[in-house]
Short mmCIF file of C-alpha atoms and ligand atoms in Angstrom, two decimals:
data_model
loop_
_atom_site.label_atom_id
_atom_site.label_comp_id
_atom_site.label_asym_id
_atom_site.label_seq_id
_atom_site.Cartn_x
_atom_site.Cartn_y
_atom_site.Cartn_z
CA UNK A 1 -18.17 9.59 -15.23
CA UNK A 2 -18.15 10.20 -10.84
CA UNK A 3 -19.26 7.10 -9.18
CA UNK A 4 -21.11 7.28 -6.19
CA UNK A 5 -20.03 7.65 -2.49
CA UNK A 6 -19.37 4.27 -0.75
CA UNK A 7 -22.10 2.73 0.70
CA UNK A 8 -22.60 1.33 4.00
CA UNK A 9 -20.83 -2.06 3.96
CA UNK A 10 -23.85 -4.34 4.12
CA UNK A 11 -23.24 -7.27 6.45
CA UNK A 12 -24.80 -10.25 7.64
CA UNK A 13 -25.60 -10.94 11.66
CA UNK A 14 -22.77 -13.82 11.66
CA UNK A 15 -24.30 -15.39 14.79
CA UNK A 16 -26.95 -16.67 12.41
CA UNK A 17 -24.49 -18.35 9.59
CA UNK A 18 -24.37 -21.46 11.28
CA UNK A 19 -28.07 -22.43 11.08
CA UNK A 20 -28.22 -20.66 7.91
CA UNK A 21 -25.44 -22.90 6.42
CA UNK A 22 -28.01 -26.05 8.20
CA UNK A 23 -31.10 -24.85 6.87
CA UNK A 24 -29.24 -25.04 3.12
CA UNK A 25 -28.21 -28.45 4.14
CA UNK A 26 -31.57 -30.07 5.29
CA UNK A 27 -33.21 -28.92 2.46
CA UNK A 28 -30.28 -30.81 -0.44
CA UNK A 29 -30.57 -33.82 2.42
CA UNK A 30 -34.08 -33.77 1.50
CA UNK A 31 -33.55 -34.11 -2.11
CA UNK A 32 -35.36 -31.06 -3.74
CA UNK A 33 -33.14 -29.51 -5.44
CA UNK A 34 -32.05 -33.13 -7.75
CA UNK A 35 -35.24 -33.23 -9.95
CA UNK A 36 -34.78 -31.22 -13.35
CA UNK A 37 -38.04 -29.67 -12.68
CA UNK A 38 -36.69 -27.61 -10.38
CA UNK A 39 -33.32 -26.43 -11.42
CA UNK A 40 -35.45 -24.80 -14.13
CA UNK A 41 -37.54 -23.08 -11.66
CA UNK A 42 -34.24 -21.38 -10.34
CA UNK A 43 -32.89 -20.52 -13.48
CA UNK A 44 -35.98 -19.22 -14.96
CA UNK A 45 -36.29 -17.05 -11.58
CA UNK A 46 -32.64 -16.05 -11.79
CA UNK A 47 -33.15 -14.91 -15.51
CA UNK A 48 -36.45 -13.35 -14.18
CA UNK A 49 -34.35 -11.43 -11.54
CA UNK A 50 -31.78 -10.67 -14.15
CA UNK A 51 -34.09 -8.96 -16.96
CA UNK A 52 -36.90 -7.52 -14.36
CA UNK A 53 -33.71 -5.78 -12.00
CA UNK A 54 -31.22 -5.30 -14.92
CA UNK A 55 -31.63 -1.64 -14.42
CA UNK A 56 -31.07 -1.70 -10.80
CA UNK A 57 -28.33 -3.82 -10.88
CA UNK A 58 -26.46 -1.86 -13.81
CA UNK A 59 -26.80 1.32 -11.54
CA UNK A 60 -25.60 -0.37 -8.73
CA UNK A 61 -22.70 -1.36 -10.42
CA UNK A 62 -22.20 2.45 -11.47
CA UNK A 63 -22.65 3.71 -8.33
CA UNK A 64 -19.74 1.63 -7.36
CA UNK A 65 -17.15 2.15 -9.76
CA UNK A 66 -18.73 4.89 -12.23
CA UNK A 67 -18.69 2.03 -14.89
CA UNK A 68 -20.41 3.02 -17.79
CA UNK A 69 -23.64 1.96 -18.27
CA UNK A 70 -23.40 0.13 -21.47
CA UNK A 71 -20.60 -1.95 -20.26
CA UNK A 72 -22.60 -2.80 -16.79
CA UNK A 73 -25.40 -4.62 -19.04
CA UNK A 74 -22.75 -6.37 -21.28
CA UNK A 75 -20.11 -7.67 -18.95
CA UNK A 76 -22.24 -8.53 -16.21
CA UNK A 77 -26.72 -8.39 -17.34
CA UNK A 78 -26.27 -10.03 -20.62
CA UNK A 79 -23.42 -12.13 -20.34
CA UNK A 80 -24.99 -14.64 -17.26
CA UNK A 81 -28.09 -14.04 -19.03
CA UNK A 82 -26.55 -15.58 -21.59
CA UNK A 83 -25.43 -18.46 -19.55
CA UNK A 84 -28.43 -18.76 -18.17
CA UNK A 85 -30.24 -19.65 -21.61
CA UNK A 86 -27.63 -22.23 -22.42
CA UNK A 87 -28.14 -23.69 -19.10
CA UNK A 88 -31.41 -24.24 -19.42
CA UNK A 89 -31.25 -24.60 -23.23
CA UNK A 90 -28.26 -28.23 -22.82
CA UNK A 91 -29.62 -29.05 -18.68
CA UNK A 92 -31.72 -32.29 -19.88
CA UNK A 93 -28.61 -33.39 -22.01
CA UNK A 94 -26.40 -32.76 -19.45
CA UNK A 95 -28.12 -34.71 -16.76
CA UNK A 96 -28.09 -37.75 -18.48
CA UNK A 97 -25.90 -40.43 -17.49
CA UNK A 98 -23.57 -40.95 -20.01
CA UNK A 99 -22.84 -45.05 -21.20
CA UNK A 100 -19.61 -46.11 -21.44
CA UNK A 101 -18.05 -49.21 -22.46
CA UNK A 102 -17.80 -52.81 -20.45
CA UNK A 103 -14.96 -54.49 -20.77
CA UNK A 104 -15.04 -58.19 -21.79
CA UNK A 105 -14.24 -59.50 -18.89
CA UNK A 106 -16.90 -57.52 -16.75
CA UNK A 107 -19.80 -58.44 -19.44
CA UNK A 108 -23.15 -58.87 -19.42
CA UNK A 109 -22.83 -55.34 -17.30
CA UNK A 110 -23.70 -51.89 -18.39
CA UNK A 111 -21.33 -48.81 -17.13
CA UNK A 112 -22.42 -45.22 -16.89
CA UNK A 113 -21.00 -41.99 -15.49
CA UNK A 114 -24.02 -40.38 -13.49
CA UNK A 115 -23.39 -36.66 -12.66
CA UNK A 116 -24.43 -36.27 -8.90
CA UNK A 117 -24.99 -32.58 -7.30
CA UNK A 118 -22.06 -31.66 -4.68
CA UNK A 119 -24.02 -30.56 -1.98
CA UNK A 120 -24.30 -26.95 -0.47
CA UNK A 121 -21.88 -24.58 -2.18
CA UNK A 122 -20.47 -21.83 -1.52
CA UNK A 123 -19.85 -18.69 -4.07
CA UNK A 124 -17.76 -15.52 -2.88
CA UNK A 125 -16.93 -13.15 -5.47
CA UNK A 126 -15.24 -9.85 -6.20
CA UNK A 127 -15.77 -6.45 -6.44
CA UNK A 128 -14.74 -5.61 -10.13
CA UNK A 129 -17.77 -7.65 -12.20
CA UNK A 130 -19.81 -7.59 -9.12
CA UNK A 131 -22.86 -9.73 -10.77
CA UNK A 132 -21.55 -11.87 -13.10
CA UNK A 133 -18.63 -13.58 -11.30
CA UNK A 134 -22.01 -14.07 -8.44
CA UNK A 135 -24.30 -15.35 -10.87
CA UNK A 136 -22.49 -16.76 -13.43
CA UNK A 137 -21.26 -19.91 -10.97
CA UNK A 138 -24.20 -19.64 -9.57
CA UNK A 139 -26.07 -21.22 -12.98
CA UNK A 140 -23.41 -23.91 -12.32
CA UNK A 141 -24.55 -24.70 -9.41
CA UNK A 142 -28.05 -24.70 -9.57
CA UNK A 143 -28.13 -26.78 -13.10
CA UNK A 144 -25.95 -29.19 -11.33
CA UNK A 145 -28.46 -29.36 -8.24
CA UNK A 146 -26.89 -27.98 -5.70
CA UNK A 147 -27.76 -25.22 -2.67
CA UNK A 148 -25.26 -22.30 -2.50
CA UNK A 149 -24.55 -19.70 -0.13
CA UNK A 150 -23.70 -16.48 -1.60
CA UNK A 151 -20.91 -14.20 -0.41
CA UNK A 152 -20.85 -10.92 -2.80
CA UNK A 153 -17.82 -8.37 -2.05
CA UNK A 154 -18.02 -5.69 0.48
CA UNK A 155 -16.13 -3.50 -1.61
CA UNK A 156 -18.98 -2.91 -3.93
CA UNK A 157 -21.39 -2.19 -1.39
CA UNK A 158 -24.13 -1.43 -3.67
CA UNK A 159 -23.96 -3.98 -5.56
CA UNK A 160 -23.91 -6.16 -2.70
CA UNK A 161 -26.97 -4.79 -0.95
CA UNK A 162 -28.56 -5.20 -4.18
CA UNK A 163 -28.09 -8.40 -4.75
CA UNK A 164 -29.21 -9.42 -0.92
CA UNK A 165 -32.27 -7.25 -1.20
CA UNK A 166 -33.04 -9.11 -4.79
CA UNK A 167 -31.85 -12.82 -4.17
CA UNK A 168 -34.28 -13.79 -1.75
CA UNK A 169 -37.28 -12.61 -3.63
CA UNK A 170 -36.41 -14.98 -6.20
CA UNK A 171 -35.03 -18.41 -5.60
CA UNK A 172 -35.84 -20.66 -3.05
CA UNK A 173 -35.39 -19.84 0.14
CA UNK A 174 -34.80 -22.94 1.56
CA UNK A 175 -31.64 -23.52 -0.59
CA UNK A 176 -30.24 -20.57 -0.96
CA UNK A 177 -28.84 -18.12 1.52
CA UNK A 178 -27.09 -14.46 0.56
CA UNK A 179 -24.07 -13.63 3.42
CA UNK A 180 -22.94 -9.86 3.03
CA UNK A 181 -20.20 -8.59 4.44
CA UNK A 182 -16.42 -8.38 4.68
CA UNK A 183 -13.28 -10.36 6.60
CA UNK A 184 -15.21 -11.22 9.59
CA UNK A 185 -18.17 -12.38 7.79
CA UNK A 186 -16.34 -14.69 5.30
CA UNK A 187 -14.32 -15.80 7.88
CA UNK A 188 -16.73 -16.90 10.02
CA UNK A 189 -18.63 -18.81 7.26
CA UNK A 190 -15.45 -20.72 5.90
CA UNK A 191 -15.64 -22.28 9.35
CA UNK A 192 -18.85 -24.06 8.13
CA UNK A 193 -18.26 -27.41 6.23
CA UNK A 194 -18.88 -27.04 2.58
CA UNK A 195 -19.27 -29.25 -0.32
CA UNK A 196 -17.31 -26.79 -2.94
CA UNK A 197 -15.84 -23.59 -2.98
CA UNK A 198 -15.74 -21.48 -5.37
CA UNK A 199 -13.49 -18.24 -4.65
CA UNK A 200 -12.76 -15.41 -7.23
CA UNK A 201 -10.47 -12.84 -6.45
CA UNK A 202 -6.52 -12.03 -5.64
CA UNK A 203 -4.41 -15.31 -4.31
CA UNK A 204 -3.46 -14.11 -1.11
CA UNK A 205 -7.19 -14.41 0.27
CA UNK A 206 -6.63 -18.31 -2.29
CA UNK A 207 -4.57 -19.44 0.32
CA UNK A 208 -6.79 -18.59 3.04
CA UNK A 209 -10.17 -20.34 1.42
CA UNK A 210 -8.05 -23.51 0.67
CA UNK A 211 -6.43 -23.71 4.25
CA UNK A 212 -10.44 -23.08 5.30
CA UNK A 213 -11.32 -25.63 2.78
CA UNK A 214 -8.49 -28.00 3.20
CA UNK A 215 -9.80 -28.59 7.57
CA UNK A 216 -13.07 -30.32 5.69
CA UNK A 217 -11.44 -31.48 3.03
CA UNK A 218 -13.39 -29.27 0.47
CA UNK A 219 -12.36 -29.39 -2.86
CA UNK A 220 -11.93 -26.00 -4.60
CA UNK A 221 -12.33 -24.05 -7.93
CA UNK A 222 -9.81 -20.54 -7.75
CA UNK A 223 -10.67 -18.09 -10.10
CA UNK A 224 -7.53 -15.66 -9.70
CA UNK A 225 -5.11 -13.07 -11.45
CA UNK A 226 -1.99 -12.49 -12.58
CA UNK A 227 0.08 -10.15 -15.10
CA UNK A 228 -2.13 -10.77 -17.99
CA UNK A 229 0.99 -10.45 -20.85
CA UNK A 230 0.27 -8.89 -24.45
CA UNK A 231 2.64 -9.78 -27.42
CA UNK A 232 3.14 -7.86 -30.30
CA UNK A 233 5.10 -9.51 -33.45
CA UNK A 234 6.73 -6.65 -35.87
CA UNK A 235 4.55 -8.04 -38.50
CA UNK A 236 0.78 -6.83 -37.41
CA UNK A 237 -2.04 -4.34 -38.19
CA UNK A 238 -1.04 -1.85 -35.80
CA UNK A 239 -4.41 0.04 -35.72
CA UNK A 240 -6.69 -2.90 -35.18
CA UNK A 241 -3.94 -4.21 -32.37
CA UNK A 242 -4.12 -0.78 -31.11
CA UNK A 243 -8.06 -0.41 -30.54
CA UNK A 244 -8.13 -4.21 -29.36
CA UNK A 245 -5.44 -3.74 -26.53
CA UNK A 246 -6.36 -0.09 -25.38
CA UNK A 247 -10.07 -1.63 -25.23
CA UNK A 248 -9.21 -4.84 -23.21
CA UNK A 249 -6.99 -2.40 -21.09
CA UNK A 250 -9.12 0.53 -20.54
CA UNK A 251 -12.62 -1.69 -19.74
CA UNK A 252 -13.70 -1.07 -16.54
CA UNK A 253 -10.62 1.33 -15.87
CA UNK A 254 -8.33 -1.87 -15.75
CA UNK A 255 -9.73 -3.39 -13.05
CA UNK A 256 -10.24 -6.78 -15.36
CA UNK A 257 -8.62 -9.90 -14.10
CA UNK A 258 -7.61 -10.70 -18.20
CA UNK A 259 -7.13 -6.75 -19.16
CA UNK A 260 -3.31 -6.89 -20.74
CA UNK A 261 -1.16 -6.18 -17.53
CA UNK A 262 1.77 -5.33 -19.82
CA UNK A 263 2.39 -5.51 -23.62
CA UNK A 264 5.33 -6.83 -25.21
CA UNK A 265 6.44 -5.07 -28.71
CA UNK A 266 8.78 -5.93 -31.36
CA UNK A 267 11.91 -2.75 -30.65
CA UNK A 268 11.03 -1.86 -34.58
CA UNK A 269 7.30 -1.23 -33.58
CA UNK A 270 7.22 0.50 -30.75
CA UNK A 271 6.88 4.29 -31.25
CA UNK A 272 3.94 3.16 -34.19
CA UNK A 273 2.38 1.40 -31.70
CA UNK A 274 2.40 3.87 -28.90
CA UNK A 275 1.17 6.44 -31.70
CA UNK A 276 -1.58 4.41 -32.49
CA UNK A 277 -2.68 3.69 -28.91
CA UNK A 278 -2.15 7.75 -28.13
CA UNK A 279 -4.85 8.19 -31.04
CA UNK A 280 -7.35 5.36 -30.46
CA UNK A 281 -7.20 6.93 -26.56
CA UNK A 282 -8.55 10.20 -27.84
CA UNK A 283 -10.51 8.69 -30.25
CA UNK A 284 -11.79 6.28 -27.33
CA UNK A 285 -12.61 8.89 -24.66
CA UNK A 286 -11.68 12.39 -26.27
CA UNK A 287 -9.29 14.84 -25.13
CA UNK A 288 -10.36 14.70 -21.29
CA UNK A 289 -11.49 11.05 -20.28
CA UNK A 290 -12.42 12.75 -16.59
CA UNK A 291 -15.36 14.19 -18.94
CA UNK A 292 -16.40 11.10 -19.85
CA UNK A 293 -19.05 8.83 -19.60
CA UNK A 294 -17.54 5.79 -21.20
CA UNK A 295 -14.54 5.62 -18.62
CA UNK A 296 -15.08 4.13 -15.25
CA UNK A 297 -13.61 4.86 -12.02
CA UNK A 298 -10.58 2.98 -9.42
CA UNK A 299 -12.81 1.41 -6.94
CA UNK A 300 -11.61 3.05 -4.10
CA UNK A 301 -9.02 5.38 -2.34
CA UNK A 302 -6.87 2.62 -1.44
CA UNK A 303 -6.51 1.42 -4.96
CA UNK A 304 -5.95 4.94 -6.29
CA UNK A 305 -3.31 5.76 -4.00
CA UNK A 306 -1.75 2.12 -4.77
CA UNK A 307 -1.62 2.50 -8.76
CA UNK A 308 -0.33 6.43 -8.19
CA UNK A 309 2.36 5.02 -7.01
CA UNK A 310 3.11 2.85 -10.07
CA UNK A 311 3.61 5.65 -12.01
CA UNK A 312 6.67 6.52 -11.52
CA UNK A 313 7.85 3.12 -13.31
CA UNK A 314 8.37 4.48 -16.06
CA UNK A 315 7.87 7.67 -18.82
CA UNK A 316 4.22 8.64 -19.01
CA UNK A 317 3.59 8.78 -22.94
CA UNK A 318 0.30 9.76 -21.83
CA UNK A 319 -2.44 10.25 -19.15
CA UNK A 320 -0.98 10.17 -15.69
CA UNK A 321 -3.18 12.47 -13.75
CA UNK A 322 -4.78 11.41 -10.79
CA UNK A 323 -7.97 13.04 -9.33
CA UNK A 324 -8.15 11.28 -5.57
CA UNK A 325 -11.99 13.09 -5.08
CA UNK A 326 -13.28 11.25 -7.84
CA UNK A 327 -10.51 8.08 -7.69
CA UNK A 328 -10.03 9.26 -11.03
CA UNK A 329 -6.82 8.01 -12.76
CA UNK A 330 -6.61 8.97 -16.61
CA UNK A 331 -6.09 6.23 -18.86
CA UNK A 332 -1.81 6.03 -18.61
CA UNK A 333 0.32 4.29 -20.98
CA UNK A 334 4.13 4.18 -19.45
CA UNK A 335 7.48 3.22 -21.96
CA UNK A 336 10.75 3.02 -20.98
CA UNK A 337 9.55 0.22 -18.19
CA UNK A 338 12.64 -1.87 -16.21
CA UNK A 339 11.39 -5.43 -15.56
CA UNK A 340 12.43 -5.47 -12.35
CA UNK A 341 10.63 -2.00 -11.72
CA UNK A 342 6.98 -1.41 -9.16
CA UNK A 343 4.98 -1.61 -12.23
CA UNK A 344 6.19 -4.97 -13.62
CA UNK A 345 5.74 -6.97 -10.08
CA UNK A 346 2.87 -7.45 -9.02
CA UNK A 347 -0.82 -7.22 -11.09
CA UNK A 348 -1.60 -3.97 -12.18
CA UNK A 349 -5.54 -3.93 -11.83
CA UNK A 350 -6.01 -0.49 -12.82
CA UNK A 351 -5.85 1.83 -16.28
CA UNK A 352 -1.80 1.39 -16.92
CA UNK A 353 -0.18 -0.49 -19.31
CA UNK A 354 3.25 0.13 -19.20
CA UNK A 355 5.16 -1.23 -22.77
CA UNK A 356 8.36 -3.18 -23.06
CA UNK A 357 10.23 -3.81 -26.18
CA UNK A 358 11.82 -7.25 -26.89
CA UNK A 359 14.23 -7.90 -30.20
CA UNK A 360 12.29 -11.25 -30.91
CA UNK A 361 9.06 -13.72 -30.76
CA UNK A 362 11.68 -16.13 -28.65
CA UNK A 363 12.54 -13.26 -26.71
CA UNK A 364 8.94 -12.26 -25.75
CA UNK A 365 8.19 -16.13 -24.84
CA UNK A 366 11.43 -16.11 -22.28
CA UNK A 367 10.11 -13.82 -20.64
CA UNK A 368 6.51 -14.98 -20.33
CA UNK A 369 8.36 -18.09 -19.28
CA UNK A 370 10.05 -16.65 -16.83
CA UNK A 371 7.29 -15.33 -14.50
CA UNK A 372 4.30 -17.44 -13.25
CA UNK A 373 2.07 -18.78 -15.39
CA UNK A 374 -0.58 -16.20 -16.18
CA UNK A 375 -4.46 -15.79 -16.45
CA UNK A 376 -4.61 -14.50 -19.96
CA UNK A 377 -2.04 -14.31 -22.91
CA UNK A 378 -2.77 -12.16 -25.94
CA UNK A 379 -0.47 -12.47 -28.97
CA UNK A 380 -0.68 -9.59 -32.09
CA UNK A 381 0.37 -11.06 -35.49
CA UNK A 382 -0.38 -11.22 -39.18
CA UNK A 383 2.00 -14.08 -39.03
CA UNK A 384 0.98 -17.97 -38.62
CA UNK A 385 4.62 -19.15 -37.73
CA UNK A 386 4.02 -16.07 -34.60
CA UNK A 387 1.09 -17.42 -33.69
CA UNK A 388 2.09 -20.83 -33.13
CA UNK A 389 5.56 -20.46 -31.72
CA UNK A 390 3.13 -18.30 -28.95
CA UNK A 391 0.43 -20.50 -28.08
CA UNK A 392 2.55 -23.67 -28.38
CA UNK A 393 5.37 -22.59 -26.68
CA UNK A 394 3.90 -20.31 -23.10
CA UNK A 395 0.80 -21.32 -21.23
CA UNK A 396 -2.24 -18.75 -19.94
CA UNK A 397 -5.68 -19.82 -18.65
CA UNK A 398 -6.57 -18.61 -22.06
CA UNK A 399 -5.50 -17.02 -24.66
CA UNK A 400 -6.43 -14.89 -27.99
CA UNK A 401 -4.59 -14.20 -31.00
CA UNK A 402 -5.42 -10.74 -32.46
CA UNK A 403 -7.89 -9.66 -29.63
CA UNK A 404 -8.21 -9.63 -26.19
CA UNK A 405 -10.94 -10.48 -23.75
CA UNK A 406 -13.27 -12.46 -25.78
CA UNK A 407 -12.33 -16.05 -24.86
CA UNK A 408 -13.77 -15.26 -21.75
CA UNK A 409 -17.95 -14.48 -23.51
CA UNK A 410 -17.51 -18.02 -25.44
CA UNK A 411 -19.76 -20.48 -22.85
CA UNK A 412 -18.16 -23.10 -25.06
CA UNK A 413 -14.94 -22.40 -23.73
CA UNK A 414 -13.98 -23.34 -20.03
CA UNK A 415 -12.47 -20.06 -18.04
CA UNK A 416 -10.14 -20.55 -16.05
CA UNK A 417 -6.78 -19.87 -14.59
CA UNK A 418 -3.38 -22.59 -14.54
CA UNK A 419 -1.02 -22.35 -11.51
CA UNK A 420 -1.04 -19.33 -9.32
CA UNK A 421 -3.51 -17.52 -11.71
CA UNK A 422 -6.04 -20.43 -10.51
CA UNK A 423 -7.32 -23.90 -10.59
CA UNK A 424 -10.51 -25.52 -11.95
CA UNK A 425 -12.79 -23.62 -14.97
CA UNK A 426 -16.34 -22.70 -15.41
CA UNK A 427 -18.81 -21.00 -18.15
CA UNK A 428 -20.93 -23.00 -20.08
CA UNK A 429 -21.05 -26.59 -19.61
CA UNK A 430 -18.01 -26.40 -17.44
CA UNK A 431 -19.50 -25.26 -14.75
CA UNK A 432 -22.28 -27.53 -14.89
CA UNK A 433 -19.06 -30.11 -14.40
CA UNK A 434 -17.77 -27.43 -11.16
CA UNK A 435 -20.18 -28.52 -9.38
CA UNK A 436 -21.52 -31.91 -10.05
CA UNK A 437 -19.66 -35.05 -8.95
CA UNK A 438 -18.68 -37.82 -11.97
CA UNK A 439 -19.94 -40.62 -10.13
CA UNK A 440 -18.74 -44.59 -11.40
CA UNK A 441 -22.08 -47.05 -11.88
CA UNK A 442 -21.14 -50.38 -12.73
CA UNK A 443 -25.00 -52.51 -13.06
CA UNK A 444 -23.99 -56.26 -13.74
CA UNK A 445 -26.53 -59.02 -14.45
CA UNK A 446 -27.10 -61.61 -12.46
CA UNK A 447 -27.49 -64.51 -14.89
CA UNK A 448 -24.34 -65.77 -15.19
CA UNK A 449 -22.01 -65.60 -12.34
CA UNK A 450 -18.92 -67.74 -13.22
CA UNK A 451 -16.99 -68.99 -10.03
CA UNK A 452 -13.30 -67.97 -11.77
CA UNK A 453 -12.54 -64.61 -9.50
CA UNK A 454 -13.91 -65.82 -6.46
CA UNK A 455 -12.61 -68.12 -3.74
CA UNK A 456 -10.75 -70.44 -3.14
CA UNK A 457 -7.89 -69.77 -5.54
CA UNK A 458 -6.99 -72.81 -7.08
CA UNK A 459 -3.98 -73.54 -9.08
CA UNK A 460 -6.46 -73.68 -12.19
CA UNK A 461 -8.11 -70.32 -11.56
CA UNK A 462 -4.36 -68.64 -11.39
CA UNK A 463 -3.47 -70.33 -14.77
CA UNK A 464 -6.53 -69.92 -16.50
CA UNK A 465 -6.55 -66.02 -15.61
CA UNK A 466 -2.62 -65.46 -16.23
CA UNK A 467 -3.33 -66.88 -20.08
CA UNK A 468 -6.45 -64.70 -20.49
CA UNK A 469 -4.49 -61.44 -20.14
P1 LIG B 501 -12.35 -8.73 -2.92
O1 LIG B 501 -11.47 -7.45 -2.21
O2 LIG B 501 -13.68 -8.27 -3.59
O3 LIG B 501 -12.06 -10.28 -2.55
C1 LIG B 501 -12.63 -11.13 -2.64
C2 LIG B 501 -13.59 -12.08 -1.79
O4 LIG B 501 -12.72 -12.33 -0.85
C3 LIG B 501 -14.56 -10.68 -1.00
O5 LIG B 501 -15.65 -11.21 -1.26
C4 LIG B 501 -14.08 -10.28 0.49
O6 LIG B 501 -15.45 -10.37 1.08
C5 LIG B 501 -13.35 -11.83 0.60
N1 LIG B 501 -12.03 -12.07 1.46
C6 LIG B 501 -11.29 -10.68 1.33
N2 LIG B 501 -10.45 -10.68 2.41
C7 LIG B 501 -10.93 -11.96 2.75
C8 LIG B 501 -10.10 -12.83 4.20
N3 LIG B 501 -9.27 -12.39 4.59
N4 LIG B 501 -10.52 -14.05 4.41
C9 LIG B 501 -11.67 -14.27 3.91
N5 LIG B 501 -12.38 -13.70 2.90
C10 LIG B 501 -11.82 -12.83 2.44
O7 LIG B 501 -11.40 -8.55 -4.48
P2 LIG B 501 -9.96 -8.91 -4.80
O8 LIG B 501 -9.69 -9.97 -4.38
O9 LIG B 501 -9.30 -7.61 -4.56
O10 LIG B 501 -10.45 -9.26 -6.47
C11 LIG B 501 -9.37 -8.72 -7.62
C12 LIG B 501 -8.77 -9.74 -8.00
O11 LIG B 501 -9.14 -10.66 -7.82
C13 LIG B 501 -7.92 -9.57 -8.79
O12 LIG B 501 -6.25 -9.80 -8.19
C14 LIG B 501 -8.51 -10.33 -9.99
O13 LIG B 501 -7.39 -10.36 -11.32
C15 LIG B 501 -8.76 -11.17 -9.39
N6 LIG B 501 -9.67 -11.53 -10.31
C16 LIG B 501 -9.96 -13.10 -11.08
C17 LIG B 501 -11.30 -13.32 -11.45
C18 LIG B 501 -11.13 -14.40 -12.35
O14 LIG B 501 -12.12 -14.75 -12.71
N7 LIG B 501 -10.17 -15.47 -12.83
C19 LIG B 501 -12.21 -12.21 -12.05
C20 LIG B 501 -12.27 -10.86 -11.13
C21 LIG B 501 -11.28 -10.66 -10.55
#
């Protein structure tokens, strides 16, 4: 399955950026985005866009990544439609002020939390799931009543162009703007003041984003990556584990932020696991994965070269073939990998899976805890104690037991990292919360107004106050 030639990067004229942001701010200040009806209309329009132009978007993703059509639908289009549907269904409930109790010494009064829109927000997306990671945060921004500037990744240029063409046709043009381009355009954007920035991408650029945000004291949500471990216990259903690991790893040619980055298998099961994964690869992608339409491509030559440079970090069990013309790297499994080798230093973000052995679960836990907090963690085991030990003694943004990837697809779960794998979370209600301010409101009756709390602070008032404590 070959991707198309890289498209020319679509770029917005940077000189227009300040006026575009100003236009959105004027619209926000007018109060236009606050009514539930406006939010519903925009959500409906977003759904219309996704259902009417789903194929166009899937084709653009395919052109950028050689992604199999069904994966484009599932991981970018339908998952975003599900987010829109959930927000539309729950919007009234989410917007409803939340009553809280009032302490006795403040009575008679009522207290409530009101969710307010933040204002004009910026959403910066990466190239690996270029529709989902742009539009899923947008669902939250709309539901919470914000205006938004959207910055697709220039690396997935076909999809950026499709979003730049389609979004203005469907969404309120006074309240949304798509800014296309790369570093220059994003740098110009980041000079503007936003009320929130949600950035998805790598940790290096996250620091640039956070620094720019700090100049305006703008809060940020950072959706980053890292090396997500996959622990395989000695007591395990190996066939199922192999299938689920191979699927999660080689989906989108390993270019998934929550893909298992490496496996830590109990030493007694290494051979069995490697055999089972090899058999699964053959079952999924045939004898020559380059020929199947079900396996994607590396995004560009630069990443292919980086990944090819990691192949020497261990013994190739399966895969290892590289075709520069096609940006193809075969699904590859490595064994005999040293923890200090290049493949174990940074997030792999491609179709290479190193498998390391551990003598027991405690060693696996220590291995994970000695490294930066990951975005995801997976454990495969039949034993309740192993599950309990791994989940309670490690940390990660999210985790699955006997599965990979699936936690991202449950909108009831917050999706985000911890420490260097990110800050903040979204999806489902958390997306609405991410783009809302929780305003504390107290409403007091004027029927009675005891003088005790006011000056002059006489001695008897102090005595009484101390008695009441
Ligand atoms: P990328 O290169 O597309 O960059 C992301 C965005 O940052 C783009 O819009 C790009 O224009 C902008 N950008 C790049 N350099 C910039 C600069 N110097 N200043 C300002 N903006 C700049 O994507 P990427 O970073 O290669 O994405 C891959 C990384 O993202 C991986 O680490 C992956 O784990 C992570 N990721 C995380 C999630 C998540 O939800 N946590 C999802 C997908 C990817």
